[in-house]
Short mmCIF file of C-alpha atoms and ligand atoms in Angstrom, two decimals:
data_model
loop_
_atom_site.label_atom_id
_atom_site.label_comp_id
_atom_site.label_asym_id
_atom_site.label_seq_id
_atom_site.Cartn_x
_atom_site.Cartn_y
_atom_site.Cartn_z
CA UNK Y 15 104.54 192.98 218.52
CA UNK Y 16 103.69 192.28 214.69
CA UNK Y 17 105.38 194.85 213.07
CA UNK Y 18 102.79 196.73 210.42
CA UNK Y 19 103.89 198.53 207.28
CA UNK Y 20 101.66 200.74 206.12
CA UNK Y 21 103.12 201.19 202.78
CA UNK Y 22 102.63 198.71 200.20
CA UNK Y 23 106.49 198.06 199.06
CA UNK Y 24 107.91 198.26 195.76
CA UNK Y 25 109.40 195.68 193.48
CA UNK Y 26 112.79 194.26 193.11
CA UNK Y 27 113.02 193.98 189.12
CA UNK Y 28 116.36 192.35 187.49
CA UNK Y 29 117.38 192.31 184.21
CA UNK Y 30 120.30 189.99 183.08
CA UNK Y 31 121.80 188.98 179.91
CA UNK Y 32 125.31 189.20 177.53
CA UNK Y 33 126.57 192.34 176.49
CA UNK Y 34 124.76 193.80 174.32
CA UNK Y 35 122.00 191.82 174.72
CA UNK Y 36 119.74 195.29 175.25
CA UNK Y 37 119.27 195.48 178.73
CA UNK Y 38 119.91 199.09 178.99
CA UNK Y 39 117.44 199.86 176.42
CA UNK Y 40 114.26 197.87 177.72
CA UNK Y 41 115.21 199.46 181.53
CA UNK Y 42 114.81 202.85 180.04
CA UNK Y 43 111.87 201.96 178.67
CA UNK Y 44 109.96 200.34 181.36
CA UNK Y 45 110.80 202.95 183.19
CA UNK Y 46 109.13 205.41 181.18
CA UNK Y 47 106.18 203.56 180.89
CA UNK Y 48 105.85 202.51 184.70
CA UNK Y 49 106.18 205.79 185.56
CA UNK Y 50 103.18 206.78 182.78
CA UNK Y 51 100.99 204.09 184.56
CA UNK Y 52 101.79 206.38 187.83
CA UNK Y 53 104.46 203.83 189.35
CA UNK Y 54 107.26 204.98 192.15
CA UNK Y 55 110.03 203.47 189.87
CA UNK Y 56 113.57 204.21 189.93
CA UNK Y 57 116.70 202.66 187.57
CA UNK Y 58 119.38 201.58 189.22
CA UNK Y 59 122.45 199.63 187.21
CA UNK Y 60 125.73 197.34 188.44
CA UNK Y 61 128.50 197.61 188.50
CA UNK Y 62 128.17 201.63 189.50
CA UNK Y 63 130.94 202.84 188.58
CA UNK Y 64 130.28 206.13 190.65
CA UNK Y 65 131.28 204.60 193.49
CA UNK Y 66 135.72 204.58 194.60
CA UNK Y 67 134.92 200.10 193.99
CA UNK Y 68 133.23 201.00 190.95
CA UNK Y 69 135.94 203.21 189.63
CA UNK Y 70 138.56 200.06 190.23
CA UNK Y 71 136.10 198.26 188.48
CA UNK Y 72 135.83 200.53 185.47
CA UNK Y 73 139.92 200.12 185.31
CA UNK Y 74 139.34 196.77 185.03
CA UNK Y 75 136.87 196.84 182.28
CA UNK Y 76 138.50 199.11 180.27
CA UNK Y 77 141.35 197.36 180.36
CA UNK Y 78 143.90 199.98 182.45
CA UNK Y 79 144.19 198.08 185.47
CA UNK Y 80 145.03 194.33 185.68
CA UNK Y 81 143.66 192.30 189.14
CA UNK Y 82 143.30 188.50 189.71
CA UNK Y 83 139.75 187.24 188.99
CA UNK Y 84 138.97 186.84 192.58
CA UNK Y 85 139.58 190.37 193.85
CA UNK Y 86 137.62 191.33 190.49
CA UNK Y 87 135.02 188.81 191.71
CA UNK Y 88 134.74 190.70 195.53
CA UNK Y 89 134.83 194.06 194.23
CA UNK Y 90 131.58 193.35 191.96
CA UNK Y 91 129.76 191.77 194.68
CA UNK Y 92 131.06 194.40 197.38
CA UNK Y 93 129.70 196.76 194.68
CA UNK Y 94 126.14 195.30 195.13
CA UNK Y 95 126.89 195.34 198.56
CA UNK Y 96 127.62 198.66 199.56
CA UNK Y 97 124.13 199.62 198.12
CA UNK Y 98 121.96 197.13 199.94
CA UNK Y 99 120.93 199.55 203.00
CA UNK Y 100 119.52 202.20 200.05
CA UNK Y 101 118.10 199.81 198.09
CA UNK Y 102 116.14 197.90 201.21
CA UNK Y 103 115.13 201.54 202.41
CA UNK Y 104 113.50 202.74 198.93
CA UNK Y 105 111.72 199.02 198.35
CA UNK Y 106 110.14 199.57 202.09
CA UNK Y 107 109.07 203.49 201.08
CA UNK Y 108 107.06 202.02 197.88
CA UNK Y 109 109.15 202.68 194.98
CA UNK Y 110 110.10 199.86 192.92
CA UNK Y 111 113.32 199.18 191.34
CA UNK Y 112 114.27 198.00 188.00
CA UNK Y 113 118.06 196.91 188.56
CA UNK Y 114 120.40 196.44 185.08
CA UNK Y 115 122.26 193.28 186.08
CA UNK Y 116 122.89 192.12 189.89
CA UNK Y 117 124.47 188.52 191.80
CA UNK Y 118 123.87 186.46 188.52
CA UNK Y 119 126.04 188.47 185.95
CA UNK Y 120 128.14 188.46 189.34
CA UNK Y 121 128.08 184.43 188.95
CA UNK Y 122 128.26 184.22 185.04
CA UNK Y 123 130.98 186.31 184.20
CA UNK Y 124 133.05 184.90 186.79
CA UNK Y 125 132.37 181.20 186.21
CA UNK Y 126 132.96 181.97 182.76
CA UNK Y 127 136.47 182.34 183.73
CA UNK Y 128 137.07 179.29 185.23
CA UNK Y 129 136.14 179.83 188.64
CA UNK Y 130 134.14 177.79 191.22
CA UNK Y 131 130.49 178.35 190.61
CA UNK Y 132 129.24 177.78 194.33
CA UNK Y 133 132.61 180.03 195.27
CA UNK Y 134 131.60 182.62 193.12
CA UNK Y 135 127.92 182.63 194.45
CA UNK Y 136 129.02 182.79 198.25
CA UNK Y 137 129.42 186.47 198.94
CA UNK Y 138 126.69 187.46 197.60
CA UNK Y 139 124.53 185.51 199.64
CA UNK Y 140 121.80 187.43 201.63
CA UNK Y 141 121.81 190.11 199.15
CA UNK Y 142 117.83 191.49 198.49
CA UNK Y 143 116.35 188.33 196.47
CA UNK Y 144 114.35 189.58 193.48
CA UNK Y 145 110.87 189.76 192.83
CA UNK Y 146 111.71 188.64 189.22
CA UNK Y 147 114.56 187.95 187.07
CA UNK Y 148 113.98 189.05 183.75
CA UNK Y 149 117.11 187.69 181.65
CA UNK Y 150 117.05 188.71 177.65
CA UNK Y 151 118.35 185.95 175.90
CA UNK Y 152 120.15 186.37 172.42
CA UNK Y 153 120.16 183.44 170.33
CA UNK Y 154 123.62 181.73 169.10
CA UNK Y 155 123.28 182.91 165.76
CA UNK Y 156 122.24 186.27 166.55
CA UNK Y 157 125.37 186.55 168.92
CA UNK Y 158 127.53 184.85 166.41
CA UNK Y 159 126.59 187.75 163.82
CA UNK Y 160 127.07 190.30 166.40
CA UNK Y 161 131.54 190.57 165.38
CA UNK Y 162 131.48 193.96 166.60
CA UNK Y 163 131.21 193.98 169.98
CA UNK Y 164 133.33 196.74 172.40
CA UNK Y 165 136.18 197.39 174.11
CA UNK Y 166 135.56 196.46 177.26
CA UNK Y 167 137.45 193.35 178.95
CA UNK Y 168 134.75 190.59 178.12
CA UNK Y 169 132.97 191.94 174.74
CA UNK Y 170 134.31 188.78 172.91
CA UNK Y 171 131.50 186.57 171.08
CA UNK Y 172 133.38 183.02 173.05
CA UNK Y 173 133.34 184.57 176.10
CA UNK Y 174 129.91 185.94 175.52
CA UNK Y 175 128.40 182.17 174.50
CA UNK Y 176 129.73 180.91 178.05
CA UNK Y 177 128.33 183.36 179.98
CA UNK Y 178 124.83 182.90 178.26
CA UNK Y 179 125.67 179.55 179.37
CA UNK Y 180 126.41 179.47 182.61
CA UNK Y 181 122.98 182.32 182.65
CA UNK Y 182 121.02 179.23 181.95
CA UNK Y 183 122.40 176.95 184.62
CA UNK Y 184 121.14 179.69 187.26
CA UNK Y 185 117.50 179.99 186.31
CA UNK Y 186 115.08 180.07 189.35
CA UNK Y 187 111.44 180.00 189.55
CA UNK Y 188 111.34 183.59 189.83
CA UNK Y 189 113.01 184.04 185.89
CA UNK Y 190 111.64 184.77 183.59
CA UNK Y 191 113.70 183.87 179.62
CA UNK Y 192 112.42 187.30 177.00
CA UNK Y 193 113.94 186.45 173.64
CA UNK Y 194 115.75 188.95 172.42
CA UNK Y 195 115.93 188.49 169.22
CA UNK Y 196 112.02 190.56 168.00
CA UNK Y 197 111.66 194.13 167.69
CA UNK Y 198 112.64 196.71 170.37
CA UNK Y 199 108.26 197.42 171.30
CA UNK Y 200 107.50 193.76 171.35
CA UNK Y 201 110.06 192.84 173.65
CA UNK Y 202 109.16 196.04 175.55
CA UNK Y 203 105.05 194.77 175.67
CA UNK Y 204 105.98 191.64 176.80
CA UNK Y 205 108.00 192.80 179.64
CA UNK Y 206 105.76 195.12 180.40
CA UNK Y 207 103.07 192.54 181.29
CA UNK Y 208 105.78 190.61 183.43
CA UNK Y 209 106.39 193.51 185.52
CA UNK Y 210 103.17 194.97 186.32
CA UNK Y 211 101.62 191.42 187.04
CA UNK Y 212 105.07 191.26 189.51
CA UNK Y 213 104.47 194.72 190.54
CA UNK Y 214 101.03 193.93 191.90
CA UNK Y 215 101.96 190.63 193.51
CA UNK Y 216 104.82 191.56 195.48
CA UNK Y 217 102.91 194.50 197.27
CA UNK Y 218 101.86 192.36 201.00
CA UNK Y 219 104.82 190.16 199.99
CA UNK Y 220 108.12 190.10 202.65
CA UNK Y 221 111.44 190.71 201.49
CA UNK Y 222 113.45 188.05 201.09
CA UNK Y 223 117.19 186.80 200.80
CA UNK Y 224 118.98 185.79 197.85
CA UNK Y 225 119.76 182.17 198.18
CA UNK Y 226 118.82 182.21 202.13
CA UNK Y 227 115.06 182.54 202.34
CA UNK Y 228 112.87 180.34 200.27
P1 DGP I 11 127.70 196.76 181.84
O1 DGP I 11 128.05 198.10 182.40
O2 DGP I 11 126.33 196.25 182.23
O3 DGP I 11 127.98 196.65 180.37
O4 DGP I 11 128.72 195.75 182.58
C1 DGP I 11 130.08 195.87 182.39
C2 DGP I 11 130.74 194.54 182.18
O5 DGP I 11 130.97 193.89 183.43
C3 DGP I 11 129.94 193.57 181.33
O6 DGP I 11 130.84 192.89 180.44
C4 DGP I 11 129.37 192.61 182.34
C5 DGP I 11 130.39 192.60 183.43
N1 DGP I 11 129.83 192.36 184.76
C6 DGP I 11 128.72 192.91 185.29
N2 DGP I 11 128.55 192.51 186.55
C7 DGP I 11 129.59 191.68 186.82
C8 DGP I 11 129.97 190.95 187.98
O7 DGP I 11 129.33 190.99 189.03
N3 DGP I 11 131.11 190.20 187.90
C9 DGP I 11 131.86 190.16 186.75
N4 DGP I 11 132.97 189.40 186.77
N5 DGP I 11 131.52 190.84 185.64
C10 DGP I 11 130.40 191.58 185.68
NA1 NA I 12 129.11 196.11 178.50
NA1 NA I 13 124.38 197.42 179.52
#
């Protein structure tokens, strides 16, 4: 029997880019104005360090607890992982999700290190593919002006340029590139368009998986 949903389901909305490339900014703003158009929208971000694998991976990032890149690598995808089943359920009940970073920062950041790329990619295979990828791109001068970044482990302007690079090499037809570089409300219109246009698409569409299902 054809299984019928009766709820329209919500979007899967990523945002990638660098640090400090204002991701956490235009989330909290879309989010506001989603939920002014009426929208079931709720922010989630990755890592989450809430969770007992986030708080090993918060060690890590600030520096307190040393672990070889691949167990890093695991723990960040295991991370995405262990919220799959909540995610999948909230899609189904309508709400859409806007996601601050997901399996590509899981790709770049790690590949940036030296790392296989396709290794890097495997385990998080099958994960919930996204509606759209919306990945705020800094330019190279912009980045190169930016000496203060943080604290954390990989806030350092060479490691920052190979991530953005690696970003690039993992664009599919579902990004979407928002330059970075204009005023807080532009960017904000212009992903606002993006994501009520993918909003209203996705509705009758099927869930899919990342790198699995076309
Ligand atoms: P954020 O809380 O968004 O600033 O992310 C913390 C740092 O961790 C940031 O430098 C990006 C990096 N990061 C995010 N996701 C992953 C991942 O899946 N793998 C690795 N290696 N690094 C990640
Ligand atoms: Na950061
Ligand atoms: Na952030």
């Amino acid at each position: 029997r054809m299984k019928v949903s009766t709820t329209p389901r919500g979007s899967l909305i990523v945002f990638e880019g660098c640090d400090r490339s204002g991701k956490t900014t235009q989330c909290a703003k879309l989010v506001e104005s989603l939920q002014a158009q009426g929208e079931e929208v709720k922010l989630m971000k990755f890592p989450d360090r809430t969770t007992t694998i986030g708080t090993l991976i918060n060690n890590y990032l600030q520096m307190s607890q040393e672990l070889d890149d691949r167990v890093v690598h695991l723990l960040f995808s295991a991370n995405r992982w262990e919220a799959i089943e909540s995610m999948k359920k909230t899609l189904k009940a309508g709400t859409t999700l806007i996601v601050d970073r997901y399996a590509f920062s899981g790709i770049a950041y790690s590949a940036a290190k030296g790392l296989d790329l396709e290794w890097c990619r495997s385990p998080d295979i099958g994960l919930i593919k996204p509606d759209k990828v919306i990945y705020l791109s800094v330019n190279e001068q912009i980045m190169s002006e930016r000496v203060n970044y943080g604290n954390e482990r990989y806030e350092k302007i060479d490691f920052q340029k190979c991530v953005h690079n690696i970003f690039l090499q993992l664009q599919e037809p579902y990004w979407q590139n928002v330059s970075a570089d204009g005023s807080i409300d532009v960017i904000h219109k212009e992903i606002n368009t993006i994501v009520s246009e993918t909003i209203r698409d996705s509705k009758v569409k099927p869930l899919l998986k990342l790198w699995t299902d076309g």
